Tab-separated table of C-alpha atoms in Angstrom:
chain	number	residue	atom	x	y	z
A	1	UNK	CA	124.265	126.051	120.662
A	2	UNK	CA	126.469	123.861	117.711
A	3	UNK	CA	129.910	125.677	116.953
A	4	UNK	CA	129.171	127.733	113.718
A	5	UNK	CA	132.561	126.301	111.950
A	6	UNK	CA	132.945	122.633	112.061
A	7	UNK	CA	133.473	119.445	110.753
A	8	UNK	CA	131.052	116.560	110.420
A	9	UNK	CA	130.390	113.829	109.017
A	10	UNK	CA	127.552	111.096	108.506
A	11	UNK	CA	126.926	107.656	107.253
A	12	UNK	CA	124.106	105.510	105.184
A	13	UNK	CA	124.114	102.361	103.798
A	14	UNK	CA	122.600	100.374	100.646
A	15	UNK	CA	119.575	98.246	100.508
A	16	UNK	CA	121.843	95.305	99.734
A	17	UNK	CA	123.564	96.098	103.218
A	18	UNK	CA	122.706	92.766	105.879
A	19	UNK	CA	120.709	94.938	108.607
A	20	UNK	CA	118.641	96.620	106.114
A	21	UNK	CA	118.096	93.623	104.019
A	22	UNK	CA	116.379	92.359	107.291
A	23	UNK	CA	114.862	95.572	107.956
A	24	UNK	CA	113.191	95.808	104.417
A	25	UNK	CA	112.034	91.898	104.865
A	26	UNK	CA	110.091	92.962	108.338
A	27	UNK	CA	108.538	95.342	106.698
A	28	UNK	CA	107.522	93.435	103.973
A	29	UNK	CA	105.821	91.379	106.913
A	30	UNK	CA	104.249	95.158	108.525
A	31	UNK	CA	102.828	95.370	104.608
A	32	UNK	CA	101.709	92.257	104.156
A	33	UNK	CA	99.506	92.765	107.653
A	34	UNK	CA	97.981	96.008	107.066
A	35	UNK	CA	97.014	94.932	103.255
A	36	UNK	CA	93.997	92.841	104.374
A	37	UNK	CA	93.685	94.258	108.342
A	38	UNK	CA	94.480	98.194	108.170
A	39	UNK	CA	94.532	97.597	112.334
A	40	UNK	CA	96.465	94.338	112.306
A	41	UNK	CA	99.299	95.166	115.351
A	42	UNK	CA	102.304	93.630	113.957
A	43	UNK	CA	106.323	93.317	115.511
A	44	UNK	CA	108.905	91.526	113.596
A	45	UNK	CA	112.478	90.734	114.099
A	46	UNK	CA	114.542	89.202	110.563
A	47	UNK	CA	118.284	88.284	110.753
A	48	UNK	CA	119.450	86.863	107.620
A	49	UNK	CA	123.108	85.140	107.076
A	50	UNK	CA	124.336	83.007	104.888
A	51	UNK	CA	122.206	80.906	103.191
A	52	UNK	CA	119.057	81.485	106.284
A	53	UNK	CA	116.068	83.696	106.347
A	54	UNK	CA	114.991	84.091	109.996
A	55	UNK	CA	111.752	85.826	110.836
A	56	UNK	CA	110.743	86.281	114.613
A	57	UNK	CA	107.837	88.477	116.186
A	58	UNK	CA	104.024	88.703	117.486
A	59	UNK	CA	101.074	89.947	114.995
A	60	UNK	CA	97.218	89.855	115.504
A	61	UNK	CA	94.291	90.798	113.583
A	62	UNK	CA	91.427	91.490	113.606
A	63	UNK	CA	89.404	87.843	111.525
A	64	UNK	CA	90.973	85.111	112.180
A	65	UNK	CA	94.041	85.885	108.844
A	66	UNK	CA	96.996	85.299	110.596
A	67	UNK	CA	97.428	81.859	109.270
A	68	UNK	CA	96.613	82.660	105.685
A	69	UNK	CA	98.829	85.856	105.698
A	70	UNK	CA	102.107	84.161	107.480
A	71	UNK	CA	101.708	80.920	105.087
A	72	UNK	CA	102.109	83.661	102.095
A	73	UNK	CA	105.231	85.295	103.764
A	74	UNK	CA	107.858	83.548	102.082
A	75	UNK	CA	106.977	84.047	98.721
A	76	UNK	CA	106.799	87.795	99.273
A	77	UNK	CA	109.840	87.601	101.379
A	78	UNK	CA	111.548	85.687	98.851
A	79	UNK	CA	110.420	88.677	96.422
A	80	UNK	CA	112.071	91.787	98.313
A	81	UNK	CA	115.372	89.606	98.345
A	82	UNK	CA	115.079	88.930	94.120
A	83	UNK	CA	114.781	92.311	93.891
A	84	UNK	CA	117.131	93.641	96.637
A	85	UNK	CA	119.436	91.909	93.222
A	86	UNK	CA	120.487	88.479	95.872
A	87	UNK	CA	121.472	85.475	93.458
A	88	UNK	CA	124.544	85.034	94.825
A	89	UNK	CA	125.985	81.596	96.337
A	90	UNK	CA	126.136	82.543	99.527
A	91	UNK	CA	122.948	84.436	99.572
A	92	UNK	CA	120.476	83.673	96.767
A	93	UNK	CA	117.038	84.846	96.884
A	94	UNK	CA	115.503	81.139	95.548
A	95	UNK	CA	117.393	78.837	97.756
A	96	UNK	CA	118.169	80.686	101.126
A	97	UNK	CA	116.184	78.473	103.928
A	98	UNK	CA	113.876	80.558	105.243
A	99	UNK	CA	111.717	80.325	108.579
A	100	UNK	CA	109.366	81.550	110.028
A	101	UNK	CA	108.502	81.816	114.043
A	102	UNK	CA	105.584	84.360	113.884
A	103	UNK	CA	102.925	84.239	116.445
A	104	UNK	CA	99.589	85.791	118.291
A	105	UNK	CA	100.266	88.698	120.314
A	106	UNK	CA	100.448	88.732	124.393
A	107	UNK	CA	97.248	89.225	125.185
A	108	UNK	CA	98.980	91.179	128.448
A	109	UNK	CA	100.246	94.106	125.640
A	110	UNK	CA	97.030	93.930	123.780
A	111	UNK	CA	94.627	94.375	127.414
A	112	UNK	CA	97.440	97.861	127.640
A	113	UNK	CA	97.003	98.757	124.533
A	114	UNK	CA	93.663	98.968	122.600
A	115	UNK	CA	91.154	101.190	122.806
A	116	UNK	CA	88.235	100.739	125.107
A	117	UNK	CA	84.880	101.965	126.422
A	118	UNK	CA	86.079	103.482	128.938
A	119	UNK	CA	89.641	104.946	127.605
A	120	UNK	CA	91.279	105.673	124.082
A	121	UNK	CA	93.643	103.624	122.170
A	122	UNK	CA	97.719	103.599	124.250
A	123	UNK	CA	100.680	103.782	123.217
A	124	UNK	CA	102.333	100.776	122.407
A	125	UNK	CA	105.292	100.839	124.709
A	126	UNK	CA	106.895	103.531	126.842
A	127	UNK	CA	109.962	105.870	125.294
A	128	UNK	CA	111.117	108.975	124.313
A	129	UNK	CA	110.977	109.904	120.167
A	130	UNK	CA	112.710	112.629	117.957
A	131	UNK	CA	111.582	114.756	115.112
A	132	UNK	CA	114.563	117.090	113.769
A	133	UNK	CA	114.439	119.377	110.837
A	134	UNK	CA	117.275	121.686	109.289
A	135	UNK	CA	117.506	124.282	105.848
A	136	UNK	CA	120.943	122.973	104.976
A	137	UNK	CA	119.829	120.502	102.100
A	138	UNK	CA	116.407	120.897	100.334
A	139	UNK	CA	114.836	117.978	102.106
A	140	UNK	CA	115.361	119.186	104.967
A	141	UNK	CA	118.113	117.218	106.652
A	142	UNK	CA	120.965	117.831	107.622
A	143	UNK	CA	123.316	117.525	104.850
A	144	UNK	CA	126.398	115.217	106.147
A	145	UNK	CA	123.392	112.439	105.860
A	146	UNK	CA	121.629	113.421	102.666
A	147	UNK	CA	124.615	113.813	100.389
A	148	UNK	CA	125.352	109.989	101.922
A	149	UNK	CA	122.078	108.673	101.622
A	150	UNK	CA	122.358	110.186	97.316
A	151	UNK	CA	125.011	108.358	96.928
A	152	UNK	CA	124.137	105.563	97.226
A	153	UNK	CA	120.477	105.895	95.895
A	154	UNK	CA	122.503	106.962	92.255
A	155	UNK	CA	124.792	103.931	92.440
A	156	UNK	CA	121.570	101.394	93.305
A	157	UNK	CA	120.093	103.205	90.757
A	158	UNK	CA	122.511	101.958	87.601
A	159	UNK	CA	123.142	99.094	88.944
A	160	UNK	CA	119.386	98.159	88.731
A	161	UNK	CA	119.592	99.953	85.034
A	162	UNK	CA	122.189	97.506	84.377
A	163	UNK	CA	124.712	100.802	83.006
A	164	UNK	CA	126.764	99.025	85.804
A	165	UNK	CA	127.032	95.182	86.349
A	166	UNK	CA	129.355	94.827	88.419
A	167	UNK	CA	128.665	96.285	91.423
A	168	UNK	CA	127.007	94.329	93.686
A	169	UNK	CA	124.155	95.175	96.242
A	170	UNK	CA	126.005	95.749	99.609
A	171	UNK	CA	127.644	99.283	99.514
A	172	UNK	CA	128.569	101.672	102.444
A	173	UNK	CA	128.639	105.687	102.026
A	174	UNK	CA	130.481	108.289	104.903
A	175	UNK	CA	130.349	111.931	103.961
A	176	UNK	CA	132.743	114.686	106.393
A	177	UNK	CA	131.701	118.250	104.945
A	178	UNK	CA	132.770	121.148	106.004
A	179	UNK	CA	130.735	123.751	108.029
A	180	UNK	CA	130.930	127.493	107.556
A	181	UNK	CA	128.100	129.711	109.824
A	182	UNK	CA	126.745	126.825	110.400
A	183	UNK	CA	126.340	125.785	106.256
A	184	UNK	CA	127.973	123.486	104.658
A	185	UNK	CA	130.440	124.814	102.090
A	186	UNK	CA	133.212	121.883	101.100
A	187	UNK	CA	133.309	117.990	100.863
A	188	UNK	CA	136.058	117.385	103.048
A	189	UNK	CA	136.742	112.950	103.050
A	190	UNK	CA	133.781	110.772	101.080
A	191	UNK	CA	133.859	106.966	101.090
A	192	UNK	CA	132.473	104.461	99.553
A	193	UNK	CA	132.696	100.771	99.939
A	194	UNK	CA	131.201	98.621	97.384
A	195	UNK	CA	130.383	95.483	96.626
A	196	UNK	CA	131.805	94.118	93.159
A	197	UNK	CA	132.069	91.524	90.739
A	198	UNK	CA	134.617	89.355	91.490
A	199	UNK	CA	138.461	90.893	89.055
A	200	UNK	CA	138.148	94.286	89.946
A	201	UNK	CA	140.605	97.046	91.710
A	202	UNK	CA	139.813	99.871	94.063
A	203	UNK	CA	140.845	101.669	91.221
A	204	UNK	CA	138.469	99.989	88.658
A	205	UNK	CA	135.635	100.611	91.513
A	206	UNK	CA	136.465	104.283	91.576
A	207	UNK	CA	136.130	104.634	87.466
A	208	UNK	CA	133.026	102.908	87.659
A	209	UNK	CA	131.515	105.274	91.080
A	210	UNK	CA	133.847	108.824	91.271
A	211	UNK	CA	131.168	110.345	88.449
A	212	UNK	CA	128.145	109.177	90.228
A	213	UNK	CA	129.169	110.359	93.460
A	214	UNK	CA	130.714	113.380	92.081
A	215	UNK	CA	127.479	114.681	90.501
A	216	UNK	CA	125.324	114.432	93.742
A	217	UNK	CA	126.858	117.173	95.211
A	218	UNK	CA	126.071	120.421	94.376
A	219	UNK	CA	128.679	122.641	92.014
A	220	UNK	CA	131.545	123.965	93.931
A	221	UNK	CA	130.867	121.410	97.031
A	222	UNK	CA	133.428	119.211	95.396
A	223	UNK	CA	136.877	120.006	94.903
A	224	UNK	CA	140.708	119.266	93.988
A	225	UNK	CA	141.432	118.576	97.768
A	226	UNK	CA	138.263	116.394	98.534
A	227	UNK	CA	139.213	112.880	99.487
A	228	UNK	CA	138.201	110.219	98.421
A	229	UNK	CA	138.254	106.769	100.211
A	230	UNK	CA	136.778	103.815	97.530
A	231	UNK	CA	136.899	100.416	98.411
A	232	UNK	CA	139.963	101.416	100.864
A	233	UNK	CA	139.971	97.859	102.361
A	234	UNK	CA	141.371	96.532	98.862
A	235	UNK	CA	138.349	94.058	97.695
A	236	UNK	CA	134.879	93.678	98.102
A	237	UNK	CA	133.382	90.437	96.736
A	238	UNK	CA	132.213	88.771	99.171
A	239	UNK	CA	129.362	90.880	100.392
A	240	UNK	CA	125.773	91.096	101.971
A	241	UNK	CA	124.343	88.576	104.536
A	242	UNK	CA	126.365	86.415	102.854
A	243	UNK	CA	129.442	88.945	104.508
A	244	UNK	CA	128.048	89.825	107.764
A	245	UNK	CA	124.889	88.780	109.491
A	246	UNK	CA	122.073	91.175	109.115
A	247	UNK	CA	119.727	92.432	111.623
A	248	UNK	CA	116.520	94.411	112.344
A	249	UNK	CA	117.011	97.640	114.171
A	250	UNK	CA	120.678	98.067	113.941
A	251	UNK	CA	120.928	101.409	111.440
A	252	UNK	CA	118.680	103.727	113.489
A	253	UNK	CA	121.271	106.473	113.502
A	254	UNK	CA	121.016	105.458	109.070
A	255	UNK	CA	116.879	105.653	109.506
A	256	UNK	CA	117.198	109.028	111.470
A	257	UNK	CA	119.112	112.235	111.361
A	258	UNK	CA	123.101	110.721	110.659
A	259	UNK	CA	124.303	112.443	114.215
A	260	UNK	CA	123.421	115.813	113.483
A	261	UNK	CA	119.948	115.060	116.285
A	262	UNK	CA	119.387	113.187	119.143
A	263	UNK	CA	117.899	109.849	118.729
A	264	UNK	CA	114.904	108.342	121.343
A	265	UNK	CA	116.525	104.591	120.622
A	266	UNK	CA	114.197	102.648	119.266
A	267	UNK	CA	113.950	101.129	115.603
A	268	UNK	CA	111.083	101.915	113.526
A	269	UNK	CA	111.231	98.602	110.606
A	270	UNK	CA	109.104	95.685	111.479
A	271	UNK	CA	106.095	97.337	113.507
A	272	UNK	CA	103.358	98.490	112.817
A	273	UNK	CA	102.335	102.653	113.608
A	274	UNK	CA	100.638	101.780	116.464
A	275	UNK	CA	104.116	101.227	118.084
A	276	UNK	CA	105.095	104.391	118.709
A	277	UNK	CA	108.032	104.575	118.106
A	278	UNK	CA	107.356	104.625	114.248
A	279	UNK	CA	104.370	106.956	114.539
A	280	UNK	CA	105.322	109.588	117.126
A	281	UNK	CA	108.887	109.891	115.677
A	282	UNK	CA	107.548	109.820	112.232
A	283	UNK	CA	105.335	112.741	113.607
A	284	UNK	CA	107.680	114.632	115.666
A	285	UNK	CA	109.643	114.747	112.269
A	286	UNK	CA	106.791	116.505	110.556
A	287	UNK	CA	105.935	118.926	112.948
A	288	UNK	CA	109.656	119.649	113.222
A	289	UNK	CA	110.180	119.876	109.170
A	290	UNK	CA	106.372	122.477	109.396
A	291	UNK	CA	108.348	124.872	111.869
A	292	UNK	CA	111.269	125.027	109.185
A	293	UNK	CA	109.467	125.085	106.386
A	294	UNK	CA	107.322	128.025	107.533
A	295	UNK	CA	110.517	129.960	108.047
A	296	UNK	CA	110.533	129.956	112.162
A	297	UNK	CA	113.900	128.828	112.233
A	298	UNK	CA	116.468	126.988	110.554
A	299	UNK	CA	116.725	124.049	112.637
A	300	UNK	CA	114.143	122.210	115.182
A	301	UNK	CA	114.604	119.427	117.498
A	302	UNK	CA	111.360	117.961	118.696
A	303	UNK	CA	111.271	115.609	122.211
A	304	UNK	CA	107.748	113.321	122.788
A	305	UNK	CA	107.528	110.990	125.506
A	306	UNK	CA	104.125	108.073	126.155
A	307	UNK	CA	104.012	105.464	128.856
A	308	UNK	CA	102.551	102.038	127.386
A	309	UNK	CA	98.887	101.824	127.783
A	310	UNK	CA	98.688	105.635	127.829
A	311	UNK	CA	96.898	108.234	125.141
A	312	UNK	CA	98.396	111.720	125.846
A	313	UNK	CA	101.952	111.926	125.458
A	314	UNK	CA	103.874	112.578	128.979
A	315	UNK	CA	105.464	115.526	127.717
A	316	UNK	CA	105.871	117.380	124.663
A	317	UNK	CA	109.526	119.639	123.919
A	318	UNK	CA	110.955	122.285	121.345
A	319	UNK	CA	114.527	123.548	120.761
A	320	UNK	CA	114.649	126.171	117.740
A	321	UNK	CA	118.569	125.892	118.005
A	322	UNK	CA	118.479	129.655	119.077
A	323	UNK	CA	115.780	131.606	116.608
A	324	UNK	CA	113.995	134.533	118.102
A	325	UNK	CA	110.995	134.261	115.362
A	326	UNK	CA	108.764	132.972	118.225
A	327	UNK	CA	109.086	131.449	121.989
A	328	UNK	CA	109.299	127.983	121.711
A	329	UNK	CA	107.429	127.487	124.592
A	330	UNK	CA	104.272	129.023	122.262
A	331	UNK	CA	105.398	126.009	120.235
A	332	UNK	CA	104.745	123.144	122.593
A	333	UNK	CA	101.270	124.867	123.530
A	334	UNK	CA	100.313	124.944	119.184
A	335	UNK	CA	102.425	121.822	117.503
A	336	UNK	CA	100.623	118.994	120.305
A	337	UNK	CA	96.799	120.569	118.825
A	338	UNK	CA	97.846	119.972	115.424
A	339	UNK	CA	98.177	116.177	115.565
A	340	UNK	CA	94.860	116.176	117.578
A	341	UNK	CA	96.988	115.913	120.970
A	342	UNK	CA	99.764	113.824	119.427
A	343	UNK	CA	97.655	110.797	120.773
A	344	UNK	CA	98.750	107.434	118.916
A	345	UNK	CA	95.712	106.999	116.990
A	346	UNK	CA	95.566	111.129	116.425
A	347	UNK	CA	98.902	110.462	115.118
A	348	UNK	CA	97.802	107.735	112.628
A	349	UNK	CA	94.385	108.870	111.427
A	350	UNK	CA	96.184	112.543	110.469
A	351	UNK	CA	98.853	111.298	109.059
A	352	UNK	CA	96.800	107.951	107.205
A	353	UNK	CA	99.647	105.328	108.449
A	354	UNK	CA	96.951	102.557	108.218
A	355	UNK	CA	98.660	101.609	104.928
A	356	UNK	CA	100.786	98.660	103.461
A	357	UNK	CA	103.859	101.639	102.439
A	358	UNK	CA	106.385	100.584	105.123
A	359	UNK	CA	109.172	98.411	102.728
A	360	UNK	CA	110.067	101.571	100.691
A	361	UNK	CA	110.474	103.158	103.881
A	362	UNK	CA	113.786	100.686	104.893
A	363	UNK	CA	116.590	101.489	102.891
A	364	UNK	CA	117.961	105.320	102.453
A	365	UNK	CA	116.105	106.639	105.662
A	366	UNK	CA	112.869	107.223	106.783
A	367	UNK	CA	113.031	111.527	106.272
A	368	UNK	CA	113.972	113.508	103.521
A	369	UNK	CA	112.179	111.308	100.715
A	370	UNK	CA	109.511	112.834	98.390
A	371	UNK	CA	105.765	111.894	100.107
A	372	UNK	CA	104.155	109.663	97.497
A	373	UNK	CA	100.429	109.705	95.741
A	374	UNK	CA	99.391	106.457	97.668
A	375	UNK	CA	100.204	108.087	101.262
A	376	UNK	CA	103.444	106.739	102.142
A	377	UNK	CA	106.183	109.061	102.952
A	378	UNK	CA	103.476	111.534	104.500
A	379	UNK	CA	105.540	112.582	107.277
A	380	UNK	CA	107.471	114.836	104.791
A	381	UNK	CA	104.478	116.955	104.087
A	382	UNK	CA	104.892	120.353	104.423
A	383	UNK	CA	100.773	121.207	104.759
A	384	UNK	CA	101.193	122.854	108.027
A	385	UNK	CA	103.689	125.596	106.882
A	386	UNK	CA	100.993	128.550	106.051
A	387	UNK	CA	98.746	127.715	109.343
A	388	UNK	CA	101.960	128.177	111.861
A	389	UNK	CA	103.586	130.775	109.727
A	390	UNK	CA	100.056	132.707	110.811
A	391	UNK	CA	100.081	131.315	114.134
A	392	UNK	CA	103.271	132.849	114.612
């Protein structure tokens, strides 16, 4: 069991971080295929670097639309980069060199995963996935990560609005909190590194950003002893893919729980919802969040595992971190049935994942978000909480 008094840190990165640019592009590709074919298969990796965008991977649709979708991707990709805010000499949405190397999905993979008259749709790969929730924040997320995300979302908002035009897209944040009796009580150290216009000093950047940073935290959490590190390297003009190469799937801890919970190892972005790396991780978060929302535990961790081509999970594990309101073994029996046995098909159908809802997930975490009216972030709903209270 985790100690009740300790110090913990999580980080986040902005939508303009090179790896997040790559994630966004890969999920734009997923959405482009799902728009026309809800059962399309996509596994897209993206590399971005100085004035260069490269896509690779495998795709499949139920008709002959592959070439048409691929031909239309360049405009969608450039629009995404423009929306992030990259119009710099070293990485410009309109002039960066674009290459697409997507090809048809392996027939061997398709054979193992597709449903037939004799078997249900199997998992797209072997692996383990985790879900986690904690009542540290209203979003039922670890506070260190949620505040790190919120800092960057606020700064991105004032950058996009034009209120702070000297901020540029690439940024990273980090929050260190003091915990007492298992709850966050004080911000000890806050780090922000943000790309900025030429000519600003770290003090200039701090003067711009500190009011927004302080406004993210609950009253009293930031005090006179909180230490701020704003652009500690001294200068951050060259950034984004011009400053560092970005690749899909390199920010898996930022995408999930900031290190406060285990991660199965598989990235999310660029994968259609038949890939259990993505859909089963969403399902585990959904179930864990509902357990905490139901008041059955302050924290809940869930692990699930699969074999490629096999529909049913190989294992399902629940950890309530010491709560004695209900036997975790009972939840292990109950929870999978609430999602149709947690087969890949049942997860996709329950959470309605076969929609173009993924580009929006690529920055500021896949969890701790508000469910959208069109089905985006459906795994953040707490619609099972009342049923769980009754069953408990």
